[in-house]
CSV table of C-alpha atoms in Angstrom, one decimal:
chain,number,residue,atom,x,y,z
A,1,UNK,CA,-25.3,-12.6,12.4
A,2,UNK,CA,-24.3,-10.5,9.4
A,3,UNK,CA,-21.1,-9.4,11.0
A,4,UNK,CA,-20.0,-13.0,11.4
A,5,UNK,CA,-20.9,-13.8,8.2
A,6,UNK,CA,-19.1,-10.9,6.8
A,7,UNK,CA,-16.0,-11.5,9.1
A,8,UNK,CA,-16.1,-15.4,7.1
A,9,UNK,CA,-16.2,-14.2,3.6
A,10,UNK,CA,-13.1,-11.7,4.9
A,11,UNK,CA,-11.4,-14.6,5.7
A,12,UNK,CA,-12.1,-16.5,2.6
A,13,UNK,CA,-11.0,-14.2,0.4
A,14,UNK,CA,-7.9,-14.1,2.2
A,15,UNK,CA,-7.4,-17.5,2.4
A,16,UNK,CA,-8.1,-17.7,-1.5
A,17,UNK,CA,-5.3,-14.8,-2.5
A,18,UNK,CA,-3.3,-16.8,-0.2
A,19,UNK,CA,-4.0,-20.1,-2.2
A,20,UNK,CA,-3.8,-18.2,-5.5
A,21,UNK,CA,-0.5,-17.1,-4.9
A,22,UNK,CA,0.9,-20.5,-3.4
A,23,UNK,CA,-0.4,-21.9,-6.7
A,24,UNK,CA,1.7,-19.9,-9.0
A,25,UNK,CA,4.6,-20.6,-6.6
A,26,UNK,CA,4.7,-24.3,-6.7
A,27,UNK,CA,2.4,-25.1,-10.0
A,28,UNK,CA,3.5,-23.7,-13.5
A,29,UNK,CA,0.9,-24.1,-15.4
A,30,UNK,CA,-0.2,-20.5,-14.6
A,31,UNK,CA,1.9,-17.3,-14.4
A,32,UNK,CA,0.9,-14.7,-11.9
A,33,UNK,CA,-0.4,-11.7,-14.0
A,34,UNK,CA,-3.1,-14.8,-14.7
A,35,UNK,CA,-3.4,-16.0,-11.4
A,36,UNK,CA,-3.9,-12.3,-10.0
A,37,UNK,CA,-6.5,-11.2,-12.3
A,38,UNK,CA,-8.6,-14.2,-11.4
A,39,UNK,CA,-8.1,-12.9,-7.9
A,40,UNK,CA,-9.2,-9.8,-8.5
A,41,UNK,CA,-12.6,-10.8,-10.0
A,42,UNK,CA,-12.7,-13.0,-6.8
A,43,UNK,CA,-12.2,-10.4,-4.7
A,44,UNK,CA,-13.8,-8.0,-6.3
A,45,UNK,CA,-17.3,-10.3,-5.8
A,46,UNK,CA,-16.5,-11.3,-2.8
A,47,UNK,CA,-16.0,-7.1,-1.5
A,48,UNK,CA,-19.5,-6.3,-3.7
A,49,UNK,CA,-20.9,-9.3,-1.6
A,50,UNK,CA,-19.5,-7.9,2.0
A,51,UNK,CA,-20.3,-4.4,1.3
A,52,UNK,CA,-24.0,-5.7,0.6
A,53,UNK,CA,-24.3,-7.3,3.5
A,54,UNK,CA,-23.1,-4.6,6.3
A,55,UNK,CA,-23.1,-1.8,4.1
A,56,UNK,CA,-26.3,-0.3,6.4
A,57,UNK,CA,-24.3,-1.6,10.1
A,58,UNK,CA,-20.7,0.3,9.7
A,59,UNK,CA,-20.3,3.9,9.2
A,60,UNK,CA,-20.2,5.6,6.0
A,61,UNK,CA,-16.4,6.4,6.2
A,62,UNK,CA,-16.6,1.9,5.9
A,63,UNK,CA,-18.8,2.1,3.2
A,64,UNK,CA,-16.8,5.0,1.1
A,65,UNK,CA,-13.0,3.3,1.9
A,66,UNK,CA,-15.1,0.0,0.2
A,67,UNK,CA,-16.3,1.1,-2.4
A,68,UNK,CA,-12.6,3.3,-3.1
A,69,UNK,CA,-11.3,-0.7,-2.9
A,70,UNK,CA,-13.7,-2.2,-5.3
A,71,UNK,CA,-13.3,0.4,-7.8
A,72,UNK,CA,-9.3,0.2,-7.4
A,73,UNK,CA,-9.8,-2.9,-8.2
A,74,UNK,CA,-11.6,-2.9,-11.2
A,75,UNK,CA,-9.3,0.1,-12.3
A,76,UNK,CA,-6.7,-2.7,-12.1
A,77,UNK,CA,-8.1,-5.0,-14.4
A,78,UNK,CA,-7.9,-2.2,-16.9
A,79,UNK,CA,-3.8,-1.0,-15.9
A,80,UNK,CA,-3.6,-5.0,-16.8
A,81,UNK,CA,-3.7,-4.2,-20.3
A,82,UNK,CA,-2.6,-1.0,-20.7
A,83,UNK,CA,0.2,-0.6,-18.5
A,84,UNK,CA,1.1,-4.5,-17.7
A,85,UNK,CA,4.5,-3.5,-16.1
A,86,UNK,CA,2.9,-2.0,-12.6
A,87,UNK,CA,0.1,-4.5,-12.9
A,88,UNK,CA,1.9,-6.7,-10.3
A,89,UNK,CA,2.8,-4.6,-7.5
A,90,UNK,CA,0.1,-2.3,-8.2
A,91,UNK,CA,-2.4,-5.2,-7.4
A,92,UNK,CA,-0.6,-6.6,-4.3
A,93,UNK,CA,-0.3,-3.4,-2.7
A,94,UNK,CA,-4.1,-3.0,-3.6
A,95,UNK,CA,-4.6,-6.6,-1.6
A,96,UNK,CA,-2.3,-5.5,1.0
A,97,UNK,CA,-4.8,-2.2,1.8
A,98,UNK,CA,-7.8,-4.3,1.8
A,99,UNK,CA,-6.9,-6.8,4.5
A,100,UNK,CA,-5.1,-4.5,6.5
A,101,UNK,CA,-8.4,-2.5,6.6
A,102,UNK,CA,-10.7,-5.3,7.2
A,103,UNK,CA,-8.2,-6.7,10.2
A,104,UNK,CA,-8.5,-3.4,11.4
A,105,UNK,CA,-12.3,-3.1,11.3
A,106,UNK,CA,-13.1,-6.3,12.8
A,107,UNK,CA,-10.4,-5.2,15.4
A,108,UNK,CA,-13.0,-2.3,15.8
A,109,UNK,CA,-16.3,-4.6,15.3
A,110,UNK,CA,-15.1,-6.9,18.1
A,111,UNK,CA,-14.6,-3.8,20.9
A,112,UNK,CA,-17.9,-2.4,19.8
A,113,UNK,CA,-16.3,0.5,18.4
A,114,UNK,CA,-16.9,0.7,15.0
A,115,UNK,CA,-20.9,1.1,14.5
A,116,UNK,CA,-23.0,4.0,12.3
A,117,UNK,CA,-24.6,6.9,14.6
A,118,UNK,CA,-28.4,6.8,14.7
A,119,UNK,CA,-29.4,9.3,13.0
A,120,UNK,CA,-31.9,12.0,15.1
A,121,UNK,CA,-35.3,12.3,13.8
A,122,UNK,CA,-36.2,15.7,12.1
A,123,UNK,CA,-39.0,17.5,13.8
């Protein structure tokens, strides 16, 4: 149940960058350095929320590569303001990691592949 639930918040928060971006495109009321940091707080919950939630069912090489993407991310929001001119392509390619991962773990999930060991019992 928490792996469906996990594989629906993936695919909000895509479908949120997605929206974000399409805003900026056709709306001008926001630029995207705006639009993206909002994203990134989004995102940044919304991986925190994941992580929580299956954090103890994938393997700790899931849980490590997670944590690497949430603290990219709030690395980010810092490189907004003091280096604003990588802050754009810098974030994408941040986005672009994170999906591509979480397509391929649920490629994983969904063969039964991707699981934590049991641990053995110390006697």
């Amino acid at each position: 149940m928490k792996e469906r639930l996990n594989v629906s918040i993936q695919s909000a928060s895509l479908i949120l960058v997605a929206a974000g971006l399409a805003w900026v495109v056709w709306a001008n009321d926001t630029n995207m350095r705006e639009m993206l940091t909002y994203l990134l707080i989004l995102v940044i919950f919304i991986e925190a929320l994941s992580l929580y939630l299956i954090g103890k069912l994938y393997p700790e090489s899931h849980t490590t590569f997670k944590l690497g993407i949430i603290a990219s991310m709030v690395i980010l929001l810092g490189i907004r303001i003091m280096v604003p001119s990588i802050f754009i392509p810098m974030t994408i390619l941040v986005f672009a990691m994170n999906f591509m991962y979480n397509f391929y773990t649920n490629g994983k999930r969904k063969s039964s592949t991707f699981r934590r060991k049991a641990m053995k019992k110390k006697r």
